[in-house]
Amino acid sequence: MQRLRGYADKIEAKRQLAVIKARVEGPSARGGVTDPSRRIDELMDFEAGFERDKLQLAETVAEAEAVVSGLRQIDPGGAAVIRARYINAMPWSDICEVCGMEYGEVRAIESAAHDLIDSEGMAAVKMGRRSVTAADWETVDRRQR
């Protein structure tokens, strides 16, 4: 999300620069408006790229929110650390302070949460449940006999 804020500032700066240059240089001696038109085209391309990036980042954040929401049902502590670090972009020192833990403990929680997501699969984690393997079903079957 920080990147989005930076893009908005860049767009405004480019807009202002294009206006200033167009006013200073005016139309070329040949009677054309090639330079201002080129600058406007560049700005439009930049804005289109920004919109694409913005949509892609919004999708990524929504995907991350879904995973963290499901993870919270399986591992609330891991979900809190993952959300703080990767969605809220908090520095490790702030996360440690909020959690009341040492750096190593918080990183161990983060690592375990990543391992859980990797081992269970994102689809299962999004639904807030662990995946079940064939071996797990055999264990369940034996217990029911």
mmCIF file of C-alpha atoms in Angstrom:
data_model
loop_
_atom_site.group_PDB
_atom_site.id
_atom_site.type_symbol
_atom_site.label_atom_id
_atom_site.label_comp_id
_atom_site.label_asym_id
_atom_site.label_seq_id
_atom_site.Cartn_x
_atom_site.Cartn_y
_atom_site.Cartn_z
ATOM 1 C CA MET A 1 0.000 0.000 0.000
ATOM 2 C CA GLN A 2 2.974 2.272 0.564
ATOM 3 C CA ARG A 3 3.768 1.956 -3.154
ATOM 4 C CA LEU A 4 0.300 3.283 -4.000
ATOM 5 C CA ARG A 5 0.867 6.420 -1.960
ATOM 6 C CA GLY A 6 4.176 6.980 -3.721
ATOM 7 C CA TYR A 7 2.577 6.584 -7.158
ATOM 8 C CA ALA A 8 -0.087 9.177 -6.419
ATOM 9 C CA ASP A 9 2.640 11.659 -5.470
ATOM 10 C CA LYS A 10 4.589 10.813 -8.636
ATOM 11 C CA ILE A 11 1.527 11.323 -10.827
ATOM 12 C CA GLU A 12 0.865 14.737 -9.323
ATOM 13 C CA ALA A 13 4.533 15.731 -9.687
ATOM 14 C CA LYS A 14 4.581 14.624 -13.344
ATOM 15 C CA ARG A 15 1.353 16.507 -13.990
ATOM 16 C CA GLN A 16 2.759 19.692 -12.513
ATOM 17 C CA LEU A 17 6.030 19.278 -14.405
ATOM 18 C CA ALA A 18 4.182 18.757 -17.713
ATOM 19 C CA VAL A 19 2.120 21.905 -17.154
ATOM 20 C CA ILE A 20 5.180 23.988 -16.230
ATOM 21 C CA LYS A 21 7.193 22.764 -19.228
ATOM 22 C CA ALA A 22 4.290 23.348 -21.613
ATOM 23 C CA ARG A 23 3.884 26.916 -20.345
ATOM 24 C CA VAL A 24 7.595 27.699 -20.484
ATOM 25 C CA GLU A 25 8.334 26.161 -23.851
ATOM 26 C CA GLY A 26 4.992 26.849 -25.515
ATOM 27 C CA PRO A 27 4.316 25.502 -28.989
ATOM 28 C CA SER A 28 7.379 24.818 -31.132
ATOM 29 C CA ALA A 29 8.442 27.264 -33.843
ATOM 30 C CA ARG A 30 7.006 24.905 -36.437
ATOM 31 C CA GLY A 31 3.561 25.539 -35.039
ATOM 32 C CA GLY A 32 3.177 22.055 -33.528
ATOM 33 C CA VAL A 33 2.485 20.880 -30.037
ATOM 34 C CA THR A 34 4.686 17.802 -30.224
ATOM 35 C CA ASP A 35 6.460 18.166 -26.889
ATOM 36 C CA PRO A 36 3.412 18.931 -24.727
ATOM 37 C CA SER A 37 1.508 16.137 -26.473
ATOM 38 C CA ARG A 38 4.350 13.703 -25.849
ATOM 39 C CA ARG A 39 4.465 14.698 -22.192
ATOM 40 C CA ILE A 40 0.721 14.250 -21.856
ATOM 41 C CA ASP A 41 0.971 10.823 -23.534
ATOM 42 C CA GLU A 42 3.755 9.844 -21.128
ATOM 43 C CA LEU A 43 1.641 10.980 -18.195
ATOM 44 C CA MET A 44 -1.351 9.021 -19.467
ATOM 45 C CA ASP A 45 0.822 5.913 -19.875
ATOM 46 C CA PHE A 46 2.168 6.385 -16.358
ATOM 47 C CA GLU A 47 -1.363 6.757 -14.961
ATOM 48 C CA ALA A 48 -2.530 3.639 -16.824
ATOM 49 C CA GLY A 49 0.423 1.718 -15.388
ATOM 50 C CA PHE A 50 -0.447 3.060 -11.957
ATOM 51 C CA GLU A 51 -4.034 1.852 -12.285
ATOM 52 C CA ARG A 52 -2.833 -1.623 -13.344
ATOM 53 C CA ASP A 53 -0.419 -1.732 -10.388
ATOM 54 C CA LYS A 54 -3.126 -0.475 -8.055
ATOM 55 C CA LEU A 55 -5.537 -3.225 -9.134
ATOM 56 C CA GLN A 56 -2.832 -5.888 -8.865
ATOM 57 C CA LEU A 57 -1.849 -4.700 -5.385
ATOM 58 C CA ALA A 58 -5.492 -4.597 -4.294
ATOM 59 C CA GLU A 59 -5.901 -8.210 -5.450
ATOM 60 C CA THR A 60 -2.722 -9.213 -3.631
ATOM 61 C CA VAL A 61 -3.883 -7.521 -0.416
ATOM 62 C CA ALA A 62 -7.316 -9.170 -0.694
ATOM 63 C CA GLU A 63 -5.646 -12.567 -1.167
ATOM 64 C CA ALA A 64 -3.400 -11.941 1.844
ATOM 65 C CA GLU A 65 -6.395 -10.839 3.935
ATOM 66 C CA ALA A 66 -8.223 -14.070 3.038
ATOM 67 C CA VAL A 67 -5.234 -16.213 4.003
ATOM 68 C CA VAL A 68 -4.681 -14.366 7.281
ATOM 69 C CA SER A 69 -8.386 -14.539 8.098
ATOM 70 C CA GLY A 70 -8.353 -18.308 7.686
ATOM 71 C CA LEU A 71 -5.026 -18.631 9.471
ATOM 72 C CA ARG A 72 -6.516 -16.822 12.460
ATOM 73 C CA GLN A 73 -8.889 -19.793 12.938
ATOM 74 C CA ILE A 74 -5.968 -22.259 12.945
ATOM 75 C CA ASP A 75 -3.139 -20.234 14.508
ATOM 76 C CA PRO A 76 -4.252 -16.872 15.971
ATOM 77 C CA GLY A 77 -0.745 -15.882 17.089
ATOM 78 C CA GLY A 78 0.774 -16.636 13.702
ATOM 79 C CA ALA A 79 -2.025 -14.743 11.967
ATOM 80 C CA ALA A 80 -1.422 -11.692 14.171
ATOM 81 C CA VAL A 81 2.295 -11.653 13.385
ATOM 82 C CA ILE A 82 1.759 -12.213 9.645
ATOM 83 C CA ARG A 83 -0.867 -9.441 9.516
ATOM 84 C CA ALA A 84 1.300 -7.001 11.454
ATOM 85 C CA ARG A 85 4.377 -7.622 9.350
ATOM 86 C CA TYR A 86 3.064 -8.181 5.826
ATOM 87 C CA ILE A 87 -0.271 -6.381 5.664
ATOM 88 C CA ASN A 88 0.292 -3.530 8.128
ATOM 89 C CA ALA A 89 4.004 -3.299 7.205
ATOM 90 C CA MET A 90 5.071 -2.918 10.833
ATOM 91 C CA PRO A 91 8.768 -3.125 11.681
ATOM 92 C CA TRP A 92 9.863 -6.094 13.766
ATOM 93 C CA SER A 93 10.625 -3.895 16.765
ATOM 94 C CA ASP A 94 7.016 -2.633 16.859
ATOM 95 C CA ILE A 95 5.626 -6.148 16.475
ATOM 96 C CA CYS A 96 7.785 -7.340 19.374
ATOM 97 C CA GLU A 97 6.570 -4.458 21.507
ATOM 98 C CA VAL A 98 2.886 -5.050 20.700
ATOM 99 C CA CYS A 99 3.180 -8.814 21.278
ATOM 100 C CA GLY A 100 5.326 -8.387 24.380
ATOM 101 C CA MET A 101 7.881 -10.863 23.050
ATOM 102 C CA GLU A 102 11.513 -10.975 22.068
ATOM 103 C CA TYR A 103 12.574 -10.755 18.432
ATOM 104 C CA GLY A 104 13.501 -14.444 18.225
ATOM 105 C CA GLU A 105 10.115 -15.520 19.596
ATOM 106 C CA VAL A 106 8.195 -13.385 17.122
ATOM 107 C CA ARG A 107 10.302 -14.637 14.217
ATOM 108 C CA ALA A 108 9.726 -18.242 15.341
ATOM 109 C CA ILE A 109 5.963 -17.618 15.316
ATOM 110 C CA GLU A 110 6.248 -16.077 11.849
ATOM 111 C CA SER A 111 8.291 -19.021 10.594
ATOM 112 C CA ALA A 112 5.810 -21.542 12.011
ATOM 113 C CA ALA A 113 2.913 -19.663 10.392
ATOM 114 C CA HIS A 114 4.685 -19.693 7.006
ATOM 115 C CA ASP A 115 5.430 -23.395 7.431
ATOM 116 C CA LEU A 116 1.769 -24.044 8.215
ATOM 117 C CA ILE A 117 0.629 -22.163 5.111
ATOM 118 C CA ASP A 118 3.191 -24.012 2.980
ATOM 119 C CA SER A 119 2.340 -27.451 4.357
ATOM 120 C CA GLU A 120 -1.460 -27.103 4.440
ATOM 121 C CA GLY A 121 -1.838 -25.138 1.232
ATOM 122 C CA MET A 122 -3.314 -21.702 0.826
ATOM 123 C CA ALA A 123 -6.760 -23.005 -0.182
ATOM 124 C CA ALA A 124 -7.141 -24.987 3.057
ATOM 125 C CA VAL A 125 -5.769 -22.141 5.184
ATOM 126 C CA LYS A 126 -8.154 -19.636 3.565
ATOM 127 C CA MET A 127 -11.043 -21.847 4.666
ATOM 128 C CA GLY A 128 -9.607 -21.947 8.175
ATOM 129 C CA ARG A 129 -8.954 -25.651 8.272
ATOM 130 C CA ARG A 130 -6.091 -27.993 7.942
ATOM 131 C CA SER A 131 -5.912 -30.234 4.926
ATOM 132 C CA VAL A 132 -6.485 -33.914 5.452
ATOM 133 C CA THR A 133 -4.178 -36.476 3.887
ATOM 134 C CA ALA A 134 -4.873 -40.130 3.067
ATOM 135 C CA ALA A 135 -2.809 -41.110 6.129
ATOM 136 C CA ASP A 136 -5.033 -38.919 8.285
ATOM 137 C CA TRP A 137 -8.131 -40.667 6.953
ATOM 138 C CA GLU A 138 -6.620 -44.066 7.768
ATOM 139 C CA THR A 139 -6.010 -42.896 11.331
ATOM 140 C CA VAL A 140 -9.612 -41.679 11.603
ATOM 141 C CA ASP A 141 -10.893 -44.964 10.171
ATOM 142 C CA ARG A 142 -8.889 -47.002 12.705
ATOM 143 C CA ARG A 143 -10.207 -44.923 15.611
ATOM 144 C CA GLN A 144 -13.804 -45.425 14.510
ATOM 145 C CA ARG A 145 -13.484 -49.237 14.393
#
